[in-house]
Amino acid sequence: MSSWLGGFGSGLGQSLGQVGGSLASLTGQISNFTKDMLMEGTEEVEDLSNSGRKEIEAIYAVLKSENERLKKLCSDLEEKHEASELQIKQQSTSYRNQLQQKEVEISHLKARQSALQDELQKLQPAAQSVPAGADSAPAAAVPSSSSYGLHHRTAAFYDDDMDFGDLVSSQQEINRLSNEVSRLESEVGHWRRIAQVGTCSSDQSEICKLQNIIKELKQNRSQEIDDHQHEMSVLQNAHQQKLTDICHRHREELSSYEERIEELENLLQQGGSGVTVTDNSKMCEMQKTIQVLQTEKVESTKKIEELQNKMKDINKKLSSAEIDRDTLRREQEQLNMENRQIIEQCESLKLELKSYAMEQNDTVTGKERALPQSSSKEEVFRPQALSDAENEMKLSSLNQDNNLVEDNMKFRMHIEALEKEKSLLSQEKEELQISLSKLNNECEVIKSTGVKDMNSDSELHDLRLRLAAKEQELNESINEKEMLTAELEELDKQNQEATKHVILIKDQLSKQQNEGDGIIKNLKQELGDEKKRSHQLEDDKMNIIRELDLQKEKFTQSELVLKDLHLTKKKLEEEVADLVDQLSKAKKNNLNIQKENFQLKEHVRQNEEELSRVRSKLTQSLNQTSNIHFKDDLLKERESEIRNLQQNLSEIKQLNENLKKAASDLKMENEKLVLECEDVRHQLEESIASHSQISQERNTVVETLKREKGQVEAEREKGEIEAGWSVLEEANKYKQTTEELSNASDTSALQLEHMHLLKLSQEKDFEIAGLKKNMEQMASDHKETKEILSSSLEEQKQLTQVISEKDIFIDKLKEESSKLQEELATCSQALRKNEILRQTIEEKDRSLGSMKEENNHLQEELERLREQQSRALPVAEPKTLESVTELECEVSQLNIIKDHLEEEIKHHLKIIEDQNQSKMQLLQSLQEQKKEMDEFRYQHEQMNVTHTQLFLEKDEEIKNLQKTIEQIKSQLHEERQDIQTESSDIFQDTKVQSLNIENGSEKHDLSKAETERLVKGIKERELEIKLLNEKNISLTKRIDQLSKDEVGKLTQIIQQKDLEIQTLHARISSASYTPDVQQQLQAYNMEREQVFAVLNEKTRENSHLKTEYHKMIDIIAAKEAALTKLQDENKKLSTRFESSGQDMFRETIQNLSRIIREKDIEIDALRQKCETLLAVLQTSSTGTEGGVNSNQFEELLQERDKLKQQVKKMEEWKQQVMTTVQNLQHESAQLQEELHQLQAQVLVDSDTNSKLQVDYTGLIQSYEQNETKLKNFGQELAQVQHSIGQLCNTKDLLLGKLDSISPHLSSGLLRASTSTLSSDSAQLLQLELEKLRKSLQEKDATIRTLQENNHRLSDSVAATSEQERKEYEQTDSEIKQLKEKQEVLQNLLKEKDLLIKAKSDQLLSSNENFTNKVNENELLRQAVTNLKERVLILELEIAKLKVENEKIIETSMAKETEYQALQETNMKFSMMLREKEFECHSMKEKALAFEQLLKEKEQGKTGELNQLLNTVKGMQEKTVTFQQERDQVTLSLKQKQMENNALQNEVQHLRDKELRLNQELERLRNHLLESEDSYTREALAAEDREAKLRKKVTVLEEKLVSSSNAMENASHQANVQVESLQEQLNMVSKQRDETALQLSVSQEQVKQYAMSLANLQMVLEHFQQEEKAMYSAELEKQKQLIAEWKKKADHLEGKVLFLQEHLDEANAALDSASRLTEQLDVKEEQIEELKKQNELQQEMLDDAQKKLMNLVNSTEGKVDKVLMRNLFIGHFHTPKNKRHEVFQLMGSILGIKREEMEQLLNEDQGGVTRWMTGWLGGGSKSVPNTPLRPNQQSVVNSSFSELFVKFLETESHPSIPPPKLSVHDMKLLGSPRRRELNSNVSESLKDTAESRAGRRTDVSVFLAPRSAAVPLVNPCGLGPGAPGHLLLKPISDVLPTFTPLPVSPDNSAGVVLKDLLKQ
């Protein structure tokens, strides 16, 4: 009973443990959820609807996971239920089979007993001659044995163990019956002997008596059997009643617990309202309604989610529609404004057309100013509209009034249509808003009432229909919008055409005001948005700071907790060390106790040996002496020895008691240690879990804080940088404008244009700078994200390290606990050994007691002998001898008994050792099985890997097979060809042989070369044939199957025929045809036909082979198809394996269940084998051999016990496997939860990524807008550059013509100076001058038009700049006002933040108090659960002790029966001895009587003899009668004794029954009392908890009321948060109570989890690998995304740089345009001056021509006088060493060659004087004197060439400043003419060297190349008309002056002169 109840309780505990585990995980999830909700509660939520939706989604996810978990649990429990039902059925069938077998065995034994009793009845009449005392003994044994058997049977059925107790009792019955059978067989043999020995003298009265006795015995036996069966039925009924009562009680307790829980929950929900009493019926109804509500809640959440998704889509579409509407509204407003303006303009135009006809130019400029202000879009997109408008204004201004009126009408029609559409759209919007509000209301209704969701499907359908209709309407509105946009574009075009004609200044001003108002409104809206954002940012910042503080506090707390944990760990380690020391001490004590036990055993043995010695001495003394005094001494010595033995026994008992106490103390200590270890484990696991949770929360919070901090800092930096940049840029603007105004001396139009251009360029720079900032911010954001990712990865690594360290620590603790358990096992083994020794000592005590009794008997016998000796001395001697013999027999029997006992002790010790060994083996086998399980797992993984490898290998093999099949196909084609080639080759071989053999004489026909070729070809063919034969082995094998003889014959025939054919061919070739040859040919043809027939047969065989081959190919194809099928199946399986880990777990569970079932089947088979072996043994025992060998039977029983133990262990192992499977299932569920969490995190990351992408797309859009703006600017610039280029081209043409004029003039002058010009050249010059005048006039016209255009542009630019300035000033003032308002709002926000901080601190403190109280409750509950566990352990120990006591009682009963049997045998022997004594006595008397008769015969007294004989006969008859009477009396006495014994046994049986029933009653009473006490305690504790909770709830409510009053003042959001917190508190209280009830169950599960941790490590590694793979994949994705973003950023940076370059170019072009405008003004003045100069020069030319004609003849051979004079003076000033250089220079000027000069210089001085006189002979008077500089006079030692160069430089600088700049100075730096001039300078110098004397104009020849360079020094002649631009100003004003350096070799005059000197 107890074992069955224990099993039932364990099963219930497991099932409840599983449910508790699931509930614990559920509560853990709920607690996590509540924590997350509390954390989220601190953050401000923007939209209440979003927060509610998130909460619903989270609740839905939790409920979904709970439902899935419960479904899994239900399925698991159903599977377990089915498995348990199957097991129960199997066990019940096995038990029924065993019961049937036992009944059959009992019936067999009954039959044997009846047969033996029949034999006894038959044999008893044969043994009647023997005295009656001997007859009664065996008969008397029968009832005793039967009564004993019955008693034993009845005792056996009181066993509570129903599973193994029945088997043990039945086996004991079998053993007993077999013993009875052997005893009866021995008695039968005994009776047979008596029958053989004895005579047939017996009475029939004795037979009748014996028959009556047998009948009575049978009746008694049948009664006892009936009683026994009745008791069995009663016990079974009682057992079933107990089971039903227990089940009923358990259910009632469970229902009461559930009711209590629900009452407490209701109380908590009511919040201490006082309602405690609730009906059970109401609770059941509430449970049902809760379940229904939960199911409906799940359905409603699903529907809500669907509706929410649809709502999102609708909202998106609505937002897009609203945006479109806004754009349409704006466009409509613009159109309305434009229409009004147009109407007003039309009216004003009609009045003012006449007045404005004269002033068209002014209106054009006004329109140009108004155009960019009227529509900024038109200004950007249509830059060429101005020119078109101007042209159209010039052409037609009056004709378009009618068109304007018509356009106005059209516009009005369009506007009306648009207004109608707008009204329709607004109506649609209102309808959508109404539907939205309805949807929101429906959502709230669904949230509030989950019961009313029955009509939601129809509503959903209607909503879907409405959605579809709304979507159609939206699509229609979008199409209408597109149509409207197209129409609007057309209207825009018409508007532009209208606005080109009619714009006025007043309308412009009004329009500007309207636009300014719109801009101000937009700016105000933006400011409001920015304020909101700033508020939100500040709130977020405050929340972040609070969360940081909280996290810091939590971190410090976690650090303190960790420190405490470390300290506790150290303490626990110390305690473990102390416990280990105590264990070692206990081991030492155990060893000492064992040693003492061994010593005691040795002492007992010594005592036994001394006893045996004493007995031997006694026997010797009895044999030697017959003195009574000596016997007295011996008796005294025995008594003294017995006393010593008693003392020793008492000492041993004391020692055993001490040992028992020590063992019990050790047990208690061990239990305490185990409990402490378990507590430590619980604490460790809790600390690890809390630490991991804290670390996870900390990581998440830190990451969020970092992100938010980065965002806030980036936004702040953006704001600061933008503000700083704006301030700096404005300052720079003002500085530049002031400097330009101060430096500017040009007209106001140019200044305004310049300012406008600068402003445009600055705006572009600002835009570029903003874009750069955006790019930098993006890069910094990318860096921060990278850093955050790296930090998170590092933290994850640290966490994994911490977890691994904790795992190592847990493994260490497990090892220590396993060691402690092993030590406990050893201690328990030692205790068992001690108990066995105690039992042996008790048996020895009993044997000593029996020995004492025997001694008393002996003493009594000795006293009798003494009395007999005192009565009759002559008869004493034989009596003493008989007593001595009796004593010797008894001593020998005692010795035999002692030996048997010793053997039994040894046997028991051996059994114990065997059991220990078997236990060790079983432990080893268990470990091996665990290892095998691990190996199986590893093999399973390897098998998966090998399966994948095999699949790959099979794929490769299939590919190879396909390749080989294709090769075989190709080879078959080759073989067909090769067979033909082989035949042809064979023919060729035979031909060659025939040619070699028969045509030996005819060698002249074939040449040697041909034969060699044929031989080579044959060899090659042979090689090919060999290769083909090697490849095609299958075909050659088939060919080999053909008989070689046939092949040989065929080949010979073919060779012969070939030879004959070849000979015939040779003969035909050699000689002409003959009739013999024709005959031979016919014969050969016949043979050839035969050969063809043979070949046809071969081809047929080939076709057969081909068909077979095709069949083979078909088979191979079928196999391939099967392989492909297998591959597909394998792929499917692999996909299934990869698809989900749950399938893997299910398969593993199924495999484990299969293994378990196989083990169960094996166990059943072993049981059946055991039963068959027992049956065989029993049948063999009933066979030929009369008796069964007891040793063999005992060995078989031992084997059976061992098998039973193994079966037990296997069943335990099975249970362990089931628990591990369950644990694996639970853990897989937990891992799935973790996976769900990870997926949620991944979703969050994806959301953040999507947000970033949205931000990025916004930036890209803004960037694209900027790009479009830049493109428009670029287009404008391109147009400006085009116009500038045209101007440059015109300018270059002018300059080129001017340059062409100047060299003509210079060349004409030179020629005039050298030679007289002809009249033709003069005429040509006049023609050229006329052409130049015409070109100049044309250029003047173009220049005027360009000036007008420039003036217009400058006016428009000035107007736009003024407008922009005004707008900037307005915006600045508004921004200042907004900043002031923002500061005020910030102050308010700070105050509100402080208030919120205070309230949040109060809430945190209350939460902390609450958590502390919860922890205290948990600790108390843990203590209660520990105490309950201890109580359970004690109850189990008590049950074990009861079972042991019952076993001891059974063994004692068996021993007592054995002693009774021995005593009966002793009594029988004593009776036999007395009968023998009596017979001896009678024989002696007879002998004496015969002696007397003989004496009397001798004396002859015959009469006396007759008398004596008569007396003897009488005496004999008397003795016979006495003997009969004595036998009857003894029989009656024995019968009475037997009856008394039976009655005593029955009385004892009834007493045992009463005792057991009393014990059970007491136990049940105690149990009831304990359960009532526990229930009362729990009820009191629950009431206390209720009271505490009520107090807490009241306190919390007061706090919440106070906090709500405070928070009402703060904000509405805080109120919402407080309400959510209150709801969460209620939820937490519910969860806390649920978890408190489930904690006791979960703590029991912790032990099982510790066992299953080792099994989980493999699964965890697998999941870790999968997670790593997931993380790596996600990281790679992130890296790829980052790389893509980087590429995009680089691309954008490149674009920005490209645009910057374009802007720089544009700025440069604008600068050049400004310069050009300045230069054009200067050139206009110069052109006017040049005209005057031309007129003067024409007059001068006329005079010069006249003078030249006169001076041609006189000045032909003359040289410049001044030059030659200076050269002459310079010659004398130079030193004598360097004077030859002067001569060389003079010669080069005069055109004398170097060689001639050298010759002249080498001659005497006379030649020089001649040269000098010739040189000084003539000179020119036209050149004025140039006086020497003082520098030249001072430098005496300098060379002549240097002096000459200096002279030329001084001459090149004109002393008189020119009034205007020359044409050469006006050339641009970058003009294309410059290079031409620079390149032609040297040539012009060479050409004009001769004509230097006559060319003394304003510009010198040496200055011609320097004119292109910028002047280094400011010329003094520059007046106010000089260019005002910085780059055109002289360098000395702007840059620091340096010494004049040569620009380049082409530009410097000194270098040119040096080159001339070198030449």
CSV table of C-alpha atoms in Angstrom, one decimal, residues 971 975 982 1022-1037:
chain,number,residue,atom,x,y,z
A,971,GLN,CA,31.5,3.4,-76.4
A,975,GLU,CA,32.2,-0.7,-80.5
A,982,GLU,CA,38.0,-5.1,-86.6
A,1022,GLU,CA,45.8,-3.3,-83.3
A,1023,LEU,CA,46.6,-0.8,-80.6
A,1024,GLU,CA,43.2,0.7,-81.0
A,1025,ILE,CA,41.6,-2.7,-80.8
A,1026,LYS,CA,43.5,-3.5,-77.6
A,1027,LEU,CA,42.4,-0.3,-76.0
A,1028,LEU,CA,38.8,-0.8,-77.0
A,1029,ASN,CA,38.9,-4.4,-75.7
A,1030,GLU,CA,40.2,-3.2,-72.3
A,1031,LYS,CA,37.5,-0.6,-72.1
A,1032,ASN,CA,34.6,-2.9,-73.2
A,1033,ILE,CA,35.2,-5.8,-70.8
A,1034,SER,CA,31.5,-6.6,-70.6
A,1035,LEU,CA,31.3,-7.2,-74.4
A,1036,THR,CA,34.5,-9.2,-74.6
A,1037,LYS,CA,33.1,-11.4,-71.7
